[in-house]
Structure formats: C-alpha cells, structure tokens
Tab-separated table of C-alpha atoms and ligand atoms in Angstrom:
chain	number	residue	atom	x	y	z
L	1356	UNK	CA	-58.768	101.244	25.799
L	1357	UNK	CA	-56.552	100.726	22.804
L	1358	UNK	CA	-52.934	100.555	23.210
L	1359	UNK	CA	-50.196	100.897	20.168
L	1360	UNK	CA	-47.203	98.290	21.319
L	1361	UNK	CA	-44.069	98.475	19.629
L	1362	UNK	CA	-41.319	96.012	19.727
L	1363	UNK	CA	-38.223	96.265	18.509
L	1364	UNK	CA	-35.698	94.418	21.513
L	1365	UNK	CA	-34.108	91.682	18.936
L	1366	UNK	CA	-34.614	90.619	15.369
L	1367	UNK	CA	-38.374	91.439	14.767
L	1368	UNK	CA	-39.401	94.963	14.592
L	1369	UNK	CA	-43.154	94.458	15.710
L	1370	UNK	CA	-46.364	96.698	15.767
L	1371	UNK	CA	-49.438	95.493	17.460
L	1372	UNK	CA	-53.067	97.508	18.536
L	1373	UNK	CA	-54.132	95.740	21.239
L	1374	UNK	CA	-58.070	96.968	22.619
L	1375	UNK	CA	-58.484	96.293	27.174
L	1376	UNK	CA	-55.457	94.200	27.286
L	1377	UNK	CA	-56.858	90.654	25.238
L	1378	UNK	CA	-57.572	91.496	21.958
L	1379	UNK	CA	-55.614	91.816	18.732
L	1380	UNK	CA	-56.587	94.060	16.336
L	1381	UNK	CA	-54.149	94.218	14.460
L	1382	UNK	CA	-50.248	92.815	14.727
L	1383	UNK	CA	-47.582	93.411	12.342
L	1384	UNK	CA	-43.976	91.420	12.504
L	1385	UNK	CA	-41.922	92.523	10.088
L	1386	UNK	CA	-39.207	89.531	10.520
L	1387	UNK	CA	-35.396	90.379	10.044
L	1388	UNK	CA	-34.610	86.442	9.845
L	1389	UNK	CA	-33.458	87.004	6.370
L	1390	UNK	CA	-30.933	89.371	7.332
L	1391	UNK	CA	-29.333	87.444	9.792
L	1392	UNK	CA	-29.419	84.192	8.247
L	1393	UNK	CA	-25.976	84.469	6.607
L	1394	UNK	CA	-24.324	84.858	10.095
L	1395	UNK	CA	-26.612	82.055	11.813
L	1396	UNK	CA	-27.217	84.619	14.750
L	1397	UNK	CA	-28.338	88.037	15.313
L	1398	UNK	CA	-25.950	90.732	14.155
L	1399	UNK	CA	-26.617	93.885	16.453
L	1400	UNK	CA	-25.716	96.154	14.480
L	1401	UNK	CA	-27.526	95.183	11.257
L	1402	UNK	CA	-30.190	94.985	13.822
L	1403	UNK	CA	-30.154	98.443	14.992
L	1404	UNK	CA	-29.832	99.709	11.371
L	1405	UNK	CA	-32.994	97.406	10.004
L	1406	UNK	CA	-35.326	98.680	12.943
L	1407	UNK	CA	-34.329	102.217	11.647
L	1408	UNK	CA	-35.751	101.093	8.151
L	1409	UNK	CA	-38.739	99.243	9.036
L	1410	UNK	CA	-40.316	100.870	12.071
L	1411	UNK	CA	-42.058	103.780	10.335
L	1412	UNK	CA	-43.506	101.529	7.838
L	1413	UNK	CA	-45.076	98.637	10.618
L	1414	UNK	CA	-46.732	101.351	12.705
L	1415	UNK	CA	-48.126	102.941	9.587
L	1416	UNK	CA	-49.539	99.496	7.966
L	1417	UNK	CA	-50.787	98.426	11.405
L	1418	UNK	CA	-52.648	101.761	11.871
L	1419	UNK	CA	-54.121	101.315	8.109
L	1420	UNK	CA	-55.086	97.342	8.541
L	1421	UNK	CA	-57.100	98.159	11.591
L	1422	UNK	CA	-57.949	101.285	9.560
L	1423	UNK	CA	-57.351	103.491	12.719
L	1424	UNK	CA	-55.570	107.454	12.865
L	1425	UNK	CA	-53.644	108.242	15.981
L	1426	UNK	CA	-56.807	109.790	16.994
L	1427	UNK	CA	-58.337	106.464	18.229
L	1428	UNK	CA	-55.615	105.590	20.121
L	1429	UNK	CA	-55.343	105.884	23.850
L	1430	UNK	CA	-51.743	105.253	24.351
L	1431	UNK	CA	-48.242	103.783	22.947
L	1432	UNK	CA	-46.051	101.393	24.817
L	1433	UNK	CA	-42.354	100.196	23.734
L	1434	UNK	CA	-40.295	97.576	25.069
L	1435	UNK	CA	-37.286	99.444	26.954
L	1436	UNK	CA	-35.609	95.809	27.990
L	1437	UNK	CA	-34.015	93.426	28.292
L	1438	UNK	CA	-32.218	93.359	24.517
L	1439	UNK	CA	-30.134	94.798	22.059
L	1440	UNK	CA	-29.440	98.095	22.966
L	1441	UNK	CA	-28.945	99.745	20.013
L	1442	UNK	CA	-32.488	98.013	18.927
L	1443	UNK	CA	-33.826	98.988	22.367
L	1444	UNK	CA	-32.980	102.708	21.458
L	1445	UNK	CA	-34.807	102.686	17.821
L	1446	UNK	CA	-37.992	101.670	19.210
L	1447	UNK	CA	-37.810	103.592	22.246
L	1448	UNK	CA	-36.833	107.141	20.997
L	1449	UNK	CA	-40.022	106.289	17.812
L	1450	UNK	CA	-42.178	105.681	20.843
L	1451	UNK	CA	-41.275	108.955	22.330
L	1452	UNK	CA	-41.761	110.925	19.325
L	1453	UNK	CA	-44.937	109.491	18.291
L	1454	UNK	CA	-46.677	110.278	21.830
L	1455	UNK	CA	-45.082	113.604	21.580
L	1456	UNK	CA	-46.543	113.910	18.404
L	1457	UNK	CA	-49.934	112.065	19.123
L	1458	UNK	CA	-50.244	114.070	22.475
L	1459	UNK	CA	-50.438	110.031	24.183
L	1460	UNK	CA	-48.568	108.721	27.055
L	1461	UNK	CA	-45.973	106.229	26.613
L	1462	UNK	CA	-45.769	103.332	28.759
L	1463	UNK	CA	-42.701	101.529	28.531
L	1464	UNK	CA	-42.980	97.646	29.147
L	1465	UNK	CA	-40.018	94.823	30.175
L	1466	UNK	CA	-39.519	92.383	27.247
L	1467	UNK	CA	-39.806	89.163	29.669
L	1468	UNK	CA	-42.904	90.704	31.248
L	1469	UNK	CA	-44.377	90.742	28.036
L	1470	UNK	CA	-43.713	86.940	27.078
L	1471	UNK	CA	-44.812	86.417	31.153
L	1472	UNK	CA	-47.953	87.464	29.547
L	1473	UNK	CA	-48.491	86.714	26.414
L	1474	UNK	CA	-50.825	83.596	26.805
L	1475	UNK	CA	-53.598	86.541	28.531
L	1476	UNK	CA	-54.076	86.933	24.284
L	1477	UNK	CA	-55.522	83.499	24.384
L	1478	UNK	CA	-56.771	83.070	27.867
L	1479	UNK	CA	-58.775	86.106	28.562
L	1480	UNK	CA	-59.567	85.977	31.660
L	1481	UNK	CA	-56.135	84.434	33.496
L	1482	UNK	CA	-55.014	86.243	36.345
L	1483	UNK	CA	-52.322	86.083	38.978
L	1484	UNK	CA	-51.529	84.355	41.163
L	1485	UNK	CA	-49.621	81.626	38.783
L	1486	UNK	CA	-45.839	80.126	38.178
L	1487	UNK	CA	-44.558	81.246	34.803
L	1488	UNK	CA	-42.170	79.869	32.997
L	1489	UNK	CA	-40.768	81.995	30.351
L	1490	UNK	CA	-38.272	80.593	27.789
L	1491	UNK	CA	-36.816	82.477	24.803
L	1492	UNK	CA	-33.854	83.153	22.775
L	1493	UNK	CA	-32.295	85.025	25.489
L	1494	UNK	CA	-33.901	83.496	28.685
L	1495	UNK	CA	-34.867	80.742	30.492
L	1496	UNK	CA	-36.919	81.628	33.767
L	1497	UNK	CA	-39.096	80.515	36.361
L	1498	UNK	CA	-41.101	83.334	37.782
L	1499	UNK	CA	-43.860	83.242	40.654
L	1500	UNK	CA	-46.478	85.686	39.637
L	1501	UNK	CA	-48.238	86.359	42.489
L	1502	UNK	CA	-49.838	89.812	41.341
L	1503	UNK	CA	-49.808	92.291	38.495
L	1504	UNK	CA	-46.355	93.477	38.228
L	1505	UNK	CA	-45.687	91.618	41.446
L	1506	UNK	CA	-42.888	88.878	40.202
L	1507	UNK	CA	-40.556	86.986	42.514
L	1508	UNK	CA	-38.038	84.852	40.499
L	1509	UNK	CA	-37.604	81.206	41.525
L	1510	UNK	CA	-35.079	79.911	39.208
L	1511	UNK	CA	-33.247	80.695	36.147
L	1512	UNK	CA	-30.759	79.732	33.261
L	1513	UNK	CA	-27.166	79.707	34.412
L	1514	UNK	CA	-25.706	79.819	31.325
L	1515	UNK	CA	-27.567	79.350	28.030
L	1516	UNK	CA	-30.923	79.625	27.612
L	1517	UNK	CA	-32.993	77.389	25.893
L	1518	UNK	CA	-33.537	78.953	22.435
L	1519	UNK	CA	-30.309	79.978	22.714
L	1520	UNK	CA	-29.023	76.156	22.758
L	1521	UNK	CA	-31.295	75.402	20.145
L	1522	UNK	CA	-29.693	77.951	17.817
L	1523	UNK	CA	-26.472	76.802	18.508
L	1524	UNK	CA	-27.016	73.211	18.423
L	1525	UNK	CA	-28.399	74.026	14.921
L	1526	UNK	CA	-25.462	75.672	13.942
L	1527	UNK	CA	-23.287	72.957	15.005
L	1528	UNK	CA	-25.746	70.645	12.465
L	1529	UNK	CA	-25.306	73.556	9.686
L	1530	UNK	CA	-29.099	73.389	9.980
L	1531	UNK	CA	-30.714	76.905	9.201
L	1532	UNK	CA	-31.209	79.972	11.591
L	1533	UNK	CA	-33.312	80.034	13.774
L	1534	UNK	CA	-32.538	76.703	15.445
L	1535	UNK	CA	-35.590	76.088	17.109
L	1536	UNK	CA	-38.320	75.394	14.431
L	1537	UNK	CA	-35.627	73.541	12.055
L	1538	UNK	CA	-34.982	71.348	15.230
L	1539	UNK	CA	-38.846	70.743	16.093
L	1540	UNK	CA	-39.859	69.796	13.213
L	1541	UNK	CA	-36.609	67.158	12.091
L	1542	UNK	CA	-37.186	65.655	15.424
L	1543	UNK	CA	-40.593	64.391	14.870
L	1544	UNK	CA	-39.054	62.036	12.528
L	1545	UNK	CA	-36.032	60.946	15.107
L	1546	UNK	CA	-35.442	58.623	16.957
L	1547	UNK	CA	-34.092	60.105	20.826
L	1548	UNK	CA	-33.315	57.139	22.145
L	1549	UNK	CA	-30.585	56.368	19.416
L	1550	UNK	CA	-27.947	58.632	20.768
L	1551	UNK	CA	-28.941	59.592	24.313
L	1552	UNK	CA	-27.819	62.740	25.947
L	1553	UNK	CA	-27.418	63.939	29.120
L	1554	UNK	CA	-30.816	65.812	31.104
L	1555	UNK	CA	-29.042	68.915	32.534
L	1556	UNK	CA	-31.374	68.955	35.634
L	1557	UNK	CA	-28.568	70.885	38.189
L	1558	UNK	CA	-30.306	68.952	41.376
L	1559	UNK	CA	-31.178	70.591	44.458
L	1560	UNK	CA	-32.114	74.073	43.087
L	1561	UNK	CA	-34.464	75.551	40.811
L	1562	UNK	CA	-31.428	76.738	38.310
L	1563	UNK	CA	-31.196	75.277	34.777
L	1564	UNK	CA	-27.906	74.684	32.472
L	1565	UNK	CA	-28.033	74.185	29.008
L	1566	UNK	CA	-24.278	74.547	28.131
L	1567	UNK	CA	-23.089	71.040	28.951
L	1568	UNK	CA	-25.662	69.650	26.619
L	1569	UNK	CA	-24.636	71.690	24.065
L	1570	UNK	CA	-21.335	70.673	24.658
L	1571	UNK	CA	-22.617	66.809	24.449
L	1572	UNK	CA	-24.086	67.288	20.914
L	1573	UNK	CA	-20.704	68.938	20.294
L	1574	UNK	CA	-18.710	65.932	21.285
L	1575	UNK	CA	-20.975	63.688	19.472
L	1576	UNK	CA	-21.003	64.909	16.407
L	1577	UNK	CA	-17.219	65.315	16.484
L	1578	UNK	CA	-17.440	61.197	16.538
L	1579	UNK	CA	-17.923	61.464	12.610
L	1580	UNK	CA	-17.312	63.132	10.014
L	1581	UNK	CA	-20.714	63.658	8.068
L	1582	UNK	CA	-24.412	62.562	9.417
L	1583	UNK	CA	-26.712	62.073	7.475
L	1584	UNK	CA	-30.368	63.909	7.273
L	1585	UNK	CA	-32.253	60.868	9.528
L	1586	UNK	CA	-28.719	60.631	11.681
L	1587	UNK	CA	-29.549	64.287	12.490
L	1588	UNK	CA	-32.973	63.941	12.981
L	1589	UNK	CA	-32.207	61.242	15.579
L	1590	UNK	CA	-29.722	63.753	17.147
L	1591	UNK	CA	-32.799	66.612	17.182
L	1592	UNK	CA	-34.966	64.295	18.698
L	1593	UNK	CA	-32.331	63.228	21.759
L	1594	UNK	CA	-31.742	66.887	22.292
L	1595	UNK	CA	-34.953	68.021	22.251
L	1596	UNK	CA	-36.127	65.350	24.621
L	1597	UNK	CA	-32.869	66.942	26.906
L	1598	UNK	CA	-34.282	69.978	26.741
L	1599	UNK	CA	-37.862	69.399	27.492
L	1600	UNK	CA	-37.434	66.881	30.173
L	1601	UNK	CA	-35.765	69.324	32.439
L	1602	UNK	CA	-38.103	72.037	31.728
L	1603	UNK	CA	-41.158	69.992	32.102
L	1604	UNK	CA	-39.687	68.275	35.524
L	1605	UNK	CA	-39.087	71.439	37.101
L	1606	UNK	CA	-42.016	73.758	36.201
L	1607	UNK	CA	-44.120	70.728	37.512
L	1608	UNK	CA	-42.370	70.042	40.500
L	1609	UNK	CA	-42.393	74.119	41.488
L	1610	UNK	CA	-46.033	74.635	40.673
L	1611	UNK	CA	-46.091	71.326	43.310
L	1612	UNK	CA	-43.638	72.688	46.146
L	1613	UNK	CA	-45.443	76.168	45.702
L	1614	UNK	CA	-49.338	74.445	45.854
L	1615	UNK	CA	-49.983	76.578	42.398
L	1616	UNK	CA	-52.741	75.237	40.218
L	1617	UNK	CA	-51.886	77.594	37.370
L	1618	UNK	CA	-48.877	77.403	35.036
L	1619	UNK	CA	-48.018	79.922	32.256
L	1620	UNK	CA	-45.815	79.825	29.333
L	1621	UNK	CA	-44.281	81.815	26.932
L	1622	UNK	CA	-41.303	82.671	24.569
L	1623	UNK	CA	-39.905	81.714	21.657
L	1624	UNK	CA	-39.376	78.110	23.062
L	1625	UNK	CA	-43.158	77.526	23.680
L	1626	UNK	CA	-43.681	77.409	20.600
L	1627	UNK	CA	-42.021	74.210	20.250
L	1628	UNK	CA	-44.478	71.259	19.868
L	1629	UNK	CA	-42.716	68.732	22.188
L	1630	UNK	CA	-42.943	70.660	24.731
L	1631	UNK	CA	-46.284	71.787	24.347
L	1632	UNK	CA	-47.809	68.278	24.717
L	1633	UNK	CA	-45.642	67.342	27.087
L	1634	UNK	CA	-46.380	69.738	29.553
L	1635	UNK	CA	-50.026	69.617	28.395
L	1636	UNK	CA	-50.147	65.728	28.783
L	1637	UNK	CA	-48.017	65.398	32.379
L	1638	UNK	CA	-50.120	68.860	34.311
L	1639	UNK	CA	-53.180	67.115	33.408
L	1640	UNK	CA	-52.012	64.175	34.915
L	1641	UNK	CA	-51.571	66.084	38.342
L	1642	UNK	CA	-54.586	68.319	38.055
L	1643	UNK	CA	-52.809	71.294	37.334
L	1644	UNK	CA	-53.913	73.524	34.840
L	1645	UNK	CA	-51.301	75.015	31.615
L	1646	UNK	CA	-51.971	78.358	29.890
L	1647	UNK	CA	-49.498	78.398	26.612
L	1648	UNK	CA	-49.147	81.406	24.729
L	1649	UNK	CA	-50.514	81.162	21.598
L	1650	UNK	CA	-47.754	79.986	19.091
L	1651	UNK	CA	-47.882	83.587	16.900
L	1652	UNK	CA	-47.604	85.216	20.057
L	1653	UNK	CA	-44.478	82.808	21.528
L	1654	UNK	CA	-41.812	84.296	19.299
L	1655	UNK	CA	-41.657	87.953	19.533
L	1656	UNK	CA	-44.545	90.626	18.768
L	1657	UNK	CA	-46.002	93.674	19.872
L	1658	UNK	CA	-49.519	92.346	21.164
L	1659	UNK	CA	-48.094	91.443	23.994
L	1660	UNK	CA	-46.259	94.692	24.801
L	1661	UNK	CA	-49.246	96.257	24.113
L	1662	UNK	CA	-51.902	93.862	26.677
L	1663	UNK	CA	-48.587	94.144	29.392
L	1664	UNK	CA	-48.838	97.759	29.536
L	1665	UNK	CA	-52.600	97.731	29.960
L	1666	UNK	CA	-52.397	95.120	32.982
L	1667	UNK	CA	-50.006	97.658	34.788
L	1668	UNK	CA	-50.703	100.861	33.207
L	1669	UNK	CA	-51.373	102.683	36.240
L	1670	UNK	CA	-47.134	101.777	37.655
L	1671	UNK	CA	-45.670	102.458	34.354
L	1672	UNK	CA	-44.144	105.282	32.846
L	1673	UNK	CA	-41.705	105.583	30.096
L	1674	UNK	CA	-38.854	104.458	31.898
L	1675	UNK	CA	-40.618	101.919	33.345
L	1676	UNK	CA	-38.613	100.187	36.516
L	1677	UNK	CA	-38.972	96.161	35.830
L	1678	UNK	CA	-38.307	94.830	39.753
L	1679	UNK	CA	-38.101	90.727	39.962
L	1680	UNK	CA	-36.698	89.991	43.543
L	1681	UNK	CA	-35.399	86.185	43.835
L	1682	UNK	CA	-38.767	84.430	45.770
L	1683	UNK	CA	-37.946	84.515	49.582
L	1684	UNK	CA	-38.028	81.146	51.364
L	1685	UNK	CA	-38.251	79.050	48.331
L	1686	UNK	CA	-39.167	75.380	48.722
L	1687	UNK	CA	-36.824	72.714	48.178
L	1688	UNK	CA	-36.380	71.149	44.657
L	1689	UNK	CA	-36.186	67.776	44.814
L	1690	UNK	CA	-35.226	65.626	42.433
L	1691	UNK	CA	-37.582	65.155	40.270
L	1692	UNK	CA	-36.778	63.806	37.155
N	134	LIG	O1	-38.959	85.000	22.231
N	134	LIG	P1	-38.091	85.006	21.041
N	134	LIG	O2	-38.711	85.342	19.711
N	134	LIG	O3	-36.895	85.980	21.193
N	134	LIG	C1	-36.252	86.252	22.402
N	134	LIG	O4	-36.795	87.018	23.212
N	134	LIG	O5	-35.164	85.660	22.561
N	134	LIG	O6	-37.413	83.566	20.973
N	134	LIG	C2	-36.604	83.183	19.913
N	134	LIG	C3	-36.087	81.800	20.219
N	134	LIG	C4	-35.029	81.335	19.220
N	134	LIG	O7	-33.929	80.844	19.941
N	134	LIG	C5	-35.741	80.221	18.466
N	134	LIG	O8	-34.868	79.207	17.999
N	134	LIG	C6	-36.696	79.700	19.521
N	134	LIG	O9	-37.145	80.842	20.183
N	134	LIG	N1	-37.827	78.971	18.928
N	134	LIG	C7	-38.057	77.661	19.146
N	134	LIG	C8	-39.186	77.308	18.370
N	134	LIG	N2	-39.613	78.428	17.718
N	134	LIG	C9	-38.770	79.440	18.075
N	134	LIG	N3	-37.402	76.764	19.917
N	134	LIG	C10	-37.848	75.483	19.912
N	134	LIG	N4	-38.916	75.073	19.180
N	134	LIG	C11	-39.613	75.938	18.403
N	134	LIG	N5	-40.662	75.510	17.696
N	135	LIG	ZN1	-38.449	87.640	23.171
C-alpha cells in the first residue's frame, strides 16, 4: 500500500511516499528555517503564507523522484494537529483537494502520533505495547502505547517543552535558530560541570518543567556582561546535561514502574546526541530495550505521517479524532534521579 503524507503543522512543509507503513520512498522537506531565522522563532503567519508557496511544488518533486503519477497511489494523509493553525489549514484543505482530485481517501493523522511513531521507519517490525517518549519543539510527553491508536498519557511538560527551552536558551546566547543543534553540537566541547544548573525533576509525579531552568541560564548569564565562545559552550553543556538527566531518569524509571521492556523516542529533541547515548548507554544497563527514531525522521517530515496513517488506517478519516486519556492508576514516581 503506498501512502502520500503531507506535513505542513510548523516550519517544514514536508512530502513523503511511504509503501506498508516502513519504507521511504521518497521524502521531501522543504525547510522554512531561513525564513524564520531573522525572528529566532517561528512566525505563523509567514508560516501559513510559505506552506501556500511550497506545497504544490514538494508533492510534485516527491511524486517525480519516486517517479510515481497519482495513479500508483493508494491514499493521502495530512497532519490535522496539534500546530499552527493557519499551517494546519494549508496542508489540510491541499490534502482534500488532491484526493478529490485523485479519487483517494484522505486519512488525516495527529502530529504527536506521528513522532510516537516515527522510529517504526527504522525498526520495522516494533509494535505496541511500549512507553514513548515524545519530545519536540512543542512537546514534551510520556505516552504508554499499549495498542495501535490505543495511547494513555503518563506524564507531560508543564510548561516548556524541551525543544522549546533549547530555542530559547539559544536565543538568550544570541546563538542561531533553531536552538537545539547549535546547542548539541557547542556542548561537546563544554565543560557541564563548570556552571552547574538545576535538574528540573518535579518529584513525585511523572510531569516535567523546563521553565525554571531556563530561567537559571537566564540569571546566569545576567552575572556578566559578554561570554565568550568556550564560556558558552560550558553553559550548553550544563544545560544540556539539565535537560537530559531528567528525561533520561524518568523515561527509565516509568518503563520500570510500568514492567515495559520497550522504549520509543521521537521528536525534534531525539535527535540530540547526548541524549541518544545516554539513554542508549543507561536502558542497556537495565535490560531494557530503546527504539530512536532515526535522526532525519526526529525533526519534522512526512514519512512518518504517511507510516501513522497506515498503522491505523482502518479508525481514521479525514477529521481524524486523536483520543490520549491520562493512564488510569499510574504507578508512583519515585525519585529517581
Ligand atoms: O519535532 P520538531 O521538528 O518540531 C515540533 O514538532 O516541534 O522539533 C523541533 C525542535 C526544535 O526546538 C529544535 O531546537 C529541536 O527540535 N532539536 C534539537 C536537536 N535538533 C532539533 N534539540 C536538541 N538537540 C538536537 N540535536
Ligand atoms: Zn513535530
């Protein structure tokens, strides 16, 4: 079965043809990073307006890399949430007009479901049940999987969510947008012991917070007036060591308290390398096992609209209903870190 995705919730405005779910045939992220790079942050409306511009274009050079008509296709799906609205609308009402046009169905697909699953790309044949934890630009979640479309969430961001901090923290360095990858990669050469920071870990729940941490770098850096390049690395370093700690300590200690031997990750934020080995290096330690999405397929894309909408194509429809009751009974967090 091959399935058109299109993506278009934030700043990327993403085609993907995706054959049974797992494999790529073709993606196509047309990035809008150079648009919003003036602002450090992503301008909605010059969002909207760029999706408009671009969309057309993707599907049409995705069709012709995989050199593929309509014809071969056996339906579309669209992200229809959570996002920017206005960019929400773009893709959605091109999805709609395409299938009209194609005589396909239309599945539409929930943007967190889709970085839920992205890792399925790489790791073929993972199924639920498994505890994913899914952090991006715009959320920070941990979600009990425990069937297709069957998601029960166990904790969440309360404030910021972890790209978001990253970003902002960034900013606050006059590093360049996005803040994640500019942070990952100065960190490697810092030092995070020399100006330690707080680990948010809000104990006794399975929340996070990322919002006083920000506000520690905040504080910190108001201490002087310039820093220098290896000052700022040393400051990455602290923050990212924050930042993974707490993410690392909890999804851990839930796949623990919930007996689940399976972990998944995705989002922007698994792209980020400390992370990645840390969870890697600490689950194998404990015999549990860690699915990562692939890092193309962290940041946002249409593959894994498309593979979403073929693991729950028979519940979907275009305005499809995204359900994630909190997980009853949840086990106590204890302090873990
Ligand atoms: O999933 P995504 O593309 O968009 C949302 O759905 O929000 O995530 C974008 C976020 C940005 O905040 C970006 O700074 C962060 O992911 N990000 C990273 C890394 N690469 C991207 N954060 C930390 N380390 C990275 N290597
Ligand atoms: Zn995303």
């Amino acid at each position: 079965m091959l399935i058109l995705g299109i993506e278009t919730s934030c700043d990327e405005t993403a085609a993907a043809i995706v054959k049974n779910g797992t494999e790529v045939v073709k993606s196509t992220v047309a990035t809008q990073i150079a648009i919003h790079k003036p602002y450090s942050g992503v301008v909605p409306e010059l969002a909207s307006r760029a999706h408009v511009e671009l969309l057309n274009a993707v599907v049409e050079k995705t069709l012709k890399r995989a050199r593929m008509s309509p014809r071969h296709l056996d339906a579309l799906a669209v992200t229809v949430g959570p996002g920017l609205i206005g960019s929400l609308l773009v893709g959605k009402m091109a999805a709609e007009a395409l299938g009209w046009a194609w005589g396909l169905p239309v599945y539409g697909v929930n943007h967190i479901e889709g970085h839920l699953l992205s890792a399925i790309l790489q790791y073929k044949t993972l199924q639920p049940p498994f505890l994913g934890l899914v952090v991006s630009g715009g959320h920070t979640e941990l979600i009990v999987a425990k069937k297709w479309g069957g998601y029960y969430l166990l904790g969440r961001t309360r404030d910021d969510a972890a790209g978001e901090a990253f970003d902002k923290v960034a900013k606050m360095m006059s590093l360049e947008y996005p803040g994640g990858p500019v942070i990952d990669r100065l960190a490697k050469s810092g030092d995070p012991g020399r100006y330690p920071l707080p680990v948010p870990h809000l104990s006794g729940n399975w929340d996070f917070s990322f919002s006083g941490l920000k506000t520690a770098v905040l504080y910190l850096l108001r201490k002087k007036k310039t820093w220098t390049l290896a000052q700022k690395a040393d400051i990455c370093a602290s923050f990212q060591y924050s930042v993974v700690r707490v993410l690392v300590a909890k999804t851990l200690a839930a796949a623990q308290a919930l007996g689940m031997k399976n972990i998944v990750v995705g989002g922007g934020v698994a792209a980020n390398s400390a992370l990645r080995s840390e969870l890697n290096n600490r689950a194998k330690k404990l015999n549990i096992n860690v699915f990562m999405a692939p890092p193309q397929f962290c940041t946002d894309n249409a593959s894994m609209v498309a593979s979403a909408a073929f693991f729950k194509r028979h519940s979907l429809h275009v305005q499809s209903q995204f359900h994630m009751p909190a997980l009853k009974n949840p086990p106590p967090f204890k302090n873990a870190l």
